[in-house]
Amino acid sequence: MIKLICAPMATLSHEAFRHIIEKFGGCDEYVTEMINASSLLNMGPFEKYYLMNGPCPEKIVWQITGNNAETMAKASVIAAQHGGIGVDINMGCSAPQIYKTGAGIAWMLKPLEETRALVHKVKEALTAYEKQESCAHIRLSVKCRLGAEDFSDSTFYSFTDMLVSEGVELITLHPRTIKEKYRRLPKYEYVQNLAERVNVPVILNGDIKDAKSAEYALSKAPSCAGLMIARMAAQKPWIFSEIRNYLSHENESMTTVDCQALALEFIDYVMQYQPPEFYKTRLQRFFAYYCQNFSFAHYFQTQMLNAKTVEESKGRIIDYFTKQPDDRFIKY
């Protein structure tokens, strides 16, 4: 069966969000939001929230970002001490504020030997920790894109060959370049070609919106080992259940979601698992996507984005569904 993985998303891929997805049966793996290596080493007042591993520690993958190999190697070990499946190196984030610092996709644009040194140091640090603690194996993975706008097949495959040769055990590919947005479909053929080329699992990431789009992506990359889903997991936290049931044909009956109850429960989880300083950004990010399910999406989004307190957010949710009762329940 194809693995279903929840993608790393800043301000979203935290414990409160995982609780919501688990309500619908969850997914196979949860990649955490990017953990900044330097910040983790300094262990400021908020870093502990990035290291929370509930509600299912056995499904956690820690994603590390940064621009320094030594720092990232040390941070990887700190993350690994909190259990989970393994550590993922972020080499795919194309947000300017990330890659211009030398992090994210910048690792694909640097000289190959410099990036090789990073992977080698992280792998070496994790292996040493495993041996020292006699703990379970810590998988090393990388999430990446195709590279720069002028990338070539030879530069891309040389890069992925290097990753595997240095001990990377899984690659997640979002088959777009650094500047490509979402107007066109990803180049899924690169996922298929990579899966046929390397001897490690390759995960497809990009434009999985529902069961049909998942089926289409798999038809273009049948050799991939799994699907990673990002924004649509926030819009439809039940998407993993929907895709799993569709692909397996195990449960073809309809399930009803109480969207008001789910929204209120998410807020309660945020209050339970995030610090008050994070409430606003976590709620804003989630509801920017979640509200797209409804008839008056823009109005609902605006209401939620402008809410000043948690209590006001809850009140606006109840008010919306009181006025639009037909939106409250969704079947899938």
Short mmCIF file of C-alpha atoms in Angstrom, two decimals:
data_model
loop_
_atom_site.label_atom_id
_atom_site.label_comp_id
_atom_site.label_asym_id
_atom_site.label_seq_id
_atom_site.Cartn_x
_atom_site.Cartn_y
_atom_site.Cartn_z
CA MET A 1 0.00 0.00 0.00
CA ILE A 2 1.21 3.49 -0.88
CA LYS A 3 2.39 5.51 2.13
CA LEU A 4 0.52 8.71 2.93
CA ILE A 5 2.61 11.42 4.57
CA CYS A 6 1.69 14.81 6.03
CA ALA A 7 4.10 17.44 4.75
CA PRO A 8 6.17 19.88 6.78
CA MET A 9 4.36 23.24 6.84
CA ALA A 10 5.50 26.26 8.82
CA THR A 11 3.03 27.19 11.59
CA LEU A 12 0.86 24.17 10.68
CA SER A 13 2.68 20.87 11.14
CA HIS A 14 2.53 20.89 14.93
CA GLU A 15 0.95 18.64 17.54
CA ALA A 16 -2.47 20.34 17.55
CA PHE A 17 -2.75 19.83 13.79
CA ARG A 18 -1.73 16.18 14.06
CA HIS A 19 -4.49 15.54 16.61
CA ILE A 20 -7.06 16.78 14.09
CA ILE A 21 -5.77 14.53 11.32
CA GLU A 22 -5.62 11.53 13.63
CA LYS A 23 -9.37 11.93 14.28
CA PHE A 24 -9.89 10.62 10.75
CA GLY A 25 -7.45 7.72 11.00
CA GLY A 26 -4.31 9.75 10.48
CA CYS A 27 -1.55 9.08 7.99
CA ASP A 28 1.59 6.93 7.94
CA GLU A 29 4.11 9.67 8.76
CA TYR A 30 4.03 13.24 10.01
CA VAL A 31 6.92 15.51 9.07
CA THR A 32 7.28 18.37 11.54
CA GLU A 33 7.37 22.00 10.55
CA MET A 34 10.89 23.21 9.81
CA ILE A 35 13.06 23.26 12.92
CA ASN A 36 15.78 25.87 12.64
CA ALA A 37 19.03 24.21 13.66
CA SER A 38 20.62 27.30 15.22
CA SER A 39 17.51 28.12 17.22
CA LEU A 40 17.28 24.55 18.44
CA LEU A 41 20.87 24.55 19.67
CA ASN A 42 20.24 27.80 21.56
CA MET A 43 17.09 26.19 23.04
CA GLY A 44 15.04 29.34 23.45
CA PRO A 45 11.71 29.45 25.28
CA PHE A 46 9.68 28.17 22.33
CA GLU A 47 11.89 25.37 20.98
CA LYS A 48 10.26 22.74 23.17
CA TYR A 49 7.02 23.20 21.23
CA TYR A 50 8.79 22.23 18.00
CA LEU A 51 9.96 19.01 19.68
CA MET A 52 6.52 17.84 20.80
CA ASN A 53 5.88 14.44 19.25
CA GLY A 54 2.25 13.60 20.06
CA PRO A 55 -0.20 12.11 19.55
CA CYS A 56 1.74 9.35 17.77
CA PRO A 57 5.52 9.59 18.41
CA GLU A 58 6.16 6.53 16.29
CA LYS A 59 5.05 8.42 13.15
CA ILE A 60 7.17 11.55 13.60
CA VAL A 61 9.88 12.72 11.19
CA TRP A 62 11.90 15.73 12.35
CA GLN A 63 12.68 18.23 9.61
CA ILE A 64 15.82 20.28 10.15
CA THR A 65 16.69 23.46 8.28
CA GLY A 66 19.75 25.67 8.40
CA ASN A 67 22.80 26.90 6.50
CA ASN A 68 25.65 25.31 8.48
CA ALA A 69 26.59 21.63 8.35
CA GLU A 70 27.97 21.35 11.89
CA THR A 71 24.95 23.07 13.39
CA MET A 72 22.51 20.92 11.45
CA ALA A 73 24.31 17.72 12.46
CA LYS A 74 24.09 18.66 16.14
CA ALA A 75 20.45 19.71 15.82
CA SER A 76 19.59 16.42 14.11
CA VAL A 77 20.80 14.47 17.12
CA ILE A 78 18.80 16.67 19.51
CA ALA A 79 15.67 16.01 17.47
CA ALA A 80 16.39 12.28 17.22
CA GLN A 81 16.53 12.08 21.01
CA HIS A 82 12.77 12.66 20.99
CA GLY A 83 12.04 9.44 19.11
CA GLY A 84 10.20 9.06 15.84
CA ILE A 85 11.15 7.55 12.50
CA GLY A 86 14.03 9.79 11.60
CA VAL A 87 15.39 13.14 10.50
CA ASP A 88 14.67 14.96 7.24
CA ILE A 89 16.95 17.65 5.79
CA ASN A 90 15.05 20.49 4.16
CA MET A 91 16.55 21.09 0.72
CA GLY A 92 13.31 22.11 -0.95
CA CYS A 93 11.95 25.26 0.68
CA SER A 94 11.96 27.97 -1.99
CA ALA A 95 10.66 30.83 0.16
CA PRO A 96 13.10 33.73 -0.40
CA GLN A 97 13.47 34.38 3.32
CA ILE A 98 14.75 30.81 3.69
CA TYR A 99 16.94 30.13 0.68
CA LYS A 100 18.56 33.57 0.67
CA THR A 101 20.08 32.70 4.04
CA GLY A 102 21.68 29.60 2.52
CA ALA A 103 19.03 27.16 3.81
CA GLY A 104 16.29 25.19 2.08
CA ILE A 105 16.72 24.83 -1.67
CA ALA A 106 19.97 26.80 -1.44
CA TRP A 107 21.60 23.43 -0.67
CA MET A 108 20.71 22.33 -4.20
CA LEU A 109 22.34 25.43 -5.66
CA LYS A 110 25.63 25.23 -3.77
CA PRO A 111 28.66 23.29 -5.05
CA LEU A 112 27.85 19.60 -4.87
CA GLU A 113 30.75 18.82 -2.55
CA GLU A 114 29.57 21.41 -0.03
CA THR A 115 26.15 19.77 0.14
CA ARG A 116 27.77 16.35 0.24
CA ALA A 117 29.68 17.46 3.35
CA LEU A 118 26.42 18.48 5.01
CA VAL A 119 24.75 15.14 4.35
CA HIS A 120 27.87 13.28 5.46
CA LYS A 121 28.06 15.18 8.76
CA VAL A 122 24.39 14.66 9.57
CA LYS A 123 24.55 10.96 8.71
CA GLU A 124 27.74 10.54 10.73
CA ALA A 125 26.23 12.29 13.76
CA LEU A 126 23.06 10.17 13.66
CA THR A 127 25.03 6.94 13.24
CA ALA A 128 27.28 7.83 16.18
CA TYR A 129 24.24 8.60 18.33
CA GLU A 130 22.62 5.28 17.40
CA LYS A 131 25.78 3.40 18.38
CA GLN A 132 26.27 5.34 21.60
CA GLU A 133 22.68 4.90 22.80
CA SER A 134 22.03 1.48 21.23
CA CYS A 135 18.73 2.94 20.05
CA ALA A 136 16.49 2.12 17.12
CA HIS A 137 17.69 3.08 13.66
CA ILE A 138 17.24 6.74 12.74
CA ARG A 139 16.30 7.14 9.09
CA LEU A 140 17.88 10.02 7.19
CA SER A 141 15.75 11.55 4.43
CA VAL A 142 15.82 14.64 2.23
CA LYS A 143 13.00 16.72 0.80
CA CYS A 144 14.00 18.55 -2.38
CA ARG A 145 12.86 20.10 -5.64
CA LEU A 146 14.29 19.94 -9.16
CA GLY A 147 16.65 22.84 -8.49
CA ALA A 148 17.22 26.14 -10.26
CA GLU A 149 15.27 27.31 -13.30
CA ASP A 150 18.11 26.22 -15.57
CA PHE A 151 18.56 22.80 -13.98
CA SER A 152 19.52 19.90 -16.22
CA ASP A 153 18.79 16.23 -15.88
CA SER A 154 22.48 15.55 -15.32
CA THR A 155 22.82 18.07 -12.47
CA PHE A 156 19.60 16.88 -10.82
CA TYR A 157 20.43 13.18 -10.97
CA SER A 158 24.03 13.82 -9.91
CA PHE A 159 22.57 15.55 -6.87
CA THR A 160 20.20 12.72 -5.97
CA ASP A 161 22.89 10.09 -6.64
CA MET A 162 25.10 11.96 -4.18
CA LEU A 163 22.35 11.93 -1.55
CA VAL A 164 21.98 8.16 -1.79
CA SER A 165 25.74 7.55 -1.82
CA GLU A 166 26.03 9.52 1.44
CA GLY A 167 23.40 7.45 3.22
CA VAL A 168 20.10 9.18 2.54
CA GLU A 169 17.45 6.47 2.83
CA LEU A 170 14.38 8.23 1.40
CA ILE A 171 13.90 11.17 -0.94
CA THR A 172 10.76 13.27 -1.19
CA LEU A 173 10.58 15.14 -4.49
CA HIS A 174 8.40 18.14 -5.24
CA PRO A 175 9.04 18.16 -9.00
CA ARG A 176 9.10 21.89 -9.57
CA THR A 177 11.99 24.35 -9.81
CA ILE A 178 12.81 27.09 -7.35
CA LYS A 179 10.49 29.63 -8.98
CA GLU A 180 7.72 27.45 -10.35
CA LYS A 181 4.46 28.06 -8.55
CA TYR A 182 1.19 26.18 -8.77
CA ARG A 183 -0.21 27.27 -12.14
CA ARG A 184 0.99 24.10 -13.88
CA LEU A 185 1.08 20.51 -12.77
CA PRO A 186 4.36 19.28 -11.29
CA LYS A 187 6.68 17.30 -13.55
CA TYR A 188 5.66 13.95 -12.14
CA GLU A 189 7.83 12.12 -14.67
CA TYR A 190 10.88 13.12 -12.62
CA VAL A 191 9.45 11.30 -9.61
CA GLN A 192 9.01 8.16 -11.72
CA ASN A 193 12.48 8.46 -13.27
CA LEU A 194 14.08 9.00 -9.87
CA ALA A 195 12.23 6.06 -8.34
CA GLU A 196 13.52 3.82 -11.13
CA ARG A 197 17.06 5.17 -10.77
CA VAL A 198 17.79 5.01 -7.04
CA ASN A 199 17.57 2.10 -4.60
CA VAL A 200 15.72 4.04 -1.89
CA PRO A 201 12.02 4.94 -1.62
CA VAL A 202 10.91 8.09 -3.44
CA ILE A 203 7.91 10.05 -2.22
CA LEU A 204 5.84 12.24 -4.56
CA ASN A 205 4.89 15.71 -3.31
CA GLY A 206 2.82 18.27 -5.17
CA ASP A 207 -0.77 19.03 -6.15
CA ILE A 208 -2.52 16.16 -4.38
CA LYS A 209 -5.95 17.67 -3.75
CA ASP A 210 -8.27 14.68 -3.47
CA ALA A 211 -8.58 11.00 -4.29
CA LYS A 212 -8.78 11.58 -8.06
CA SER A 213 -5.64 13.75 -8.17
CA ALA A 214 -3.85 11.15 -6.05
CA GLU A 215 -4.84 8.46 -8.55
CA TYR A 216 -3.62 10.64 -11.44
CA ALA A 217 -0.27 11.35 -9.78
CA LEU A 218 0.26 7.65 -9.15
CA SER A 219 -0.56 6.88 -12.76
CA LYS A 220 2.30 9.19 -13.78
CA ALA A 221 4.71 7.90 -11.12
CA PRO A 222 3.65 4.32 -10.36
CA SER A 223 7.04 3.42 -8.87
CA CYS A 224 6.89 6.03 -6.11
CA ALA A 225 6.60 4.73 -2.56
CA GLY A 226 4.13 7.29 -1.26
CA LEU A 227 2.35 10.60 -1.47
CA MET A 228 3.10 13.65 0.65
CA ILE A 229 0.26 16.14 1.11
CA ALA A 230 0.62 19.70 2.35
CA ARG A 231 -2.00 22.47 2.11
CA MET A 232 -4.94 20.22 1.35
CA ALA A 233 -4.39 18.46 4.66
CA ALA A 234 -5.25 21.77 6.33
CA GLN A 235 -8.25 22.41 4.11
CA LYS A 236 -9.48 18.82 4.46
CA PRO A 237 -7.94 17.06 7.48
CA TRP A 238 -9.82 13.95 6.36
CA ILE A 239 -7.98 13.81 3.01
CA PHE A 240 -5.74 10.90 4.05
CA SER A 241 -8.78 8.84 4.97
CA GLU A 242 -10.46 9.81 1.71
CA ILE A 243 -7.47 8.77 -0.40
CA ARG A 244 -6.78 5.61 1.58
CA ASN A 245 -10.37 4.42 1.22
CA TYR A 246 -10.47 5.30 -2.47
CA LEU A 247 -7.23 3.52 -3.36
CA SER A 248 -7.93 0.43 -1.27
CA HIS A 249 -11.69 0.23 -1.93
CA GLU A 250 -11.96 -0.91 1.67
CA ASN A 251 -14.68 1.51 2.73
CA GLU A 252 -16.89 3.03 0.06
CA SER A 253 -19.55 4.31 2.46
CA MET A 254 -19.89 8.04 3.07
CA THR A 255 -18.51 9.71 6.19
CA THR A 256 -19.94 12.98 7.53
CA VAL A 257 -17.72 15.71 9.00
CA ASP A 258 -19.15 18.26 11.43
CA CYS A 259 -17.10 21.23 10.26
CA GLN A 260 -18.10 23.50 13.14
CA ALA A 261 -17.15 20.93 15.78
CA LEU A 262 -13.86 20.23 14.00
CA ALA A 263 -12.94 23.92 13.84
CA LEU A 264 -13.70 24.46 17.53
CA GLU A 265 -11.77 21.34 18.47
CA PHE A 266 -8.73 22.54 16.53
CA ILE A 267 -8.72 25.76 18.53
CA ASP A 268 -8.89 23.77 21.76
CA TYR A 269 -5.91 21.68 20.64
CA VAL A 270 -3.92 24.82 19.78
CA MET A 271 -4.59 26.17 23.24
CA GLN A 272 -3.49 22.86 24.75
CA TYR A 273 -0.32 22.26 22.73
CA GLN A 274 0.95 25.70 21.69
CA PRO A 275 2.08 28.73 23.72
CA PRO A 276 -0.24 31.76 23.80
CA GLU A 277 2.29 33.70 21.72
CA PHE A 278 1.63 31.24 18.87
CA TYR A 279 -2.18 31.18 18.99
CA LYS A 280 -2.74 33.92 16.43
CA THR A 281 -0.40 32.68 13.70
CA ARG A 282 -1.43 29.03 14.11
CA LEU A 283 -5.13 29.84 13.87
CA GLN A 284 -4.68 32.24 10.97
CA ARG A 285 -2.69 29.73 8.92
CA PHE A 286 -5.10 26.86 9.49
CA PHE A 287 -8.28 28.82 8.80
CA ALA A 288 -6.82 30.42 5.66
CA TYR A 289 -7.09 26.92 4.17
CA TYR A 290 -9.96 25.37 6.12
CA CYS A 291 -12.40 28.15 5.23
CA GLN A 292 -11.99 27.36 1.53
CA ASN A 293 -14.44 24.49 2.01
CA PHE A 294 -17.40 26.82 2.45
CA SER A 295 -19.85 28.85 0.36
CA PHE A 296 -18.64 32.23 1.54
CA ALA A 297 -14.99 31.29 1.83
CA HIS A 298 -13.48 34.76 1.49
CA TYR A 299 -15.86 36.26 4.04
CA PHE A 300 -15.21 33.42 6.51
CA GLN A 301 -11.44 33.67 5.99
CA THR A 302 -11.49 37.40 6.62
CA GLN A 303 -13.53 36.95 9.76
CA MET A 304 -11.08 34.39 11.12
CA LEU A 305 -7.93 36.26 10.09
CA ASN A 306 -9.15 39.41 11.81
CA ALA A 307 -10.26 37.76 15.05
CA LYS A 308 -8.27 39.27 17.90
CA THR A 309 -8.74 36.58 20.55
CA VAL A 310 -9.39 32.86 20.79
CA GLU A 311 -12.85 33.55 22.18
CA GLU A 312 -13.61 35.83 19.24
CA SER A 313 -12.44 33.11 16.83
CA LYS A 314 -14.79 30.58 18.40
CA GLY A 315 -17.67 33.03 18.31
CA ARG A 316 -17.14 33.75 14.62
CA ILE A 317 -17.13 30.03 13.81
CA ILE A 318 -20.44 29.49 15.57
CA ASP A 319 -21.88 32.63 13.98
CA TYR A 320 -20.90 31.52 10.47
CA PHE A 321 -22.48 28.08 10.73
CA THR A 322 -25.57 29.50 12.40
CA LYS A 323 -26.06 31.70 9.34
CA GLN A 324 -24.95 29.01 6.86
CA PRO A 325 -26.22 25.72 8.31
CA ASP A 326 -25.93 23.95 4.95
CA ASP A 327 -22.14 24.38 5.15
CA ARG A 328 -21.76 22.70 8.49
CA PHE A 329 -21.66 19.11 7.35
CA ILE A 330 -19.44 17.69 4.59
CA LYS A 331 -19.64 14.15 3.27
CA TYR A 332 -16.71 12.29 1.74
#
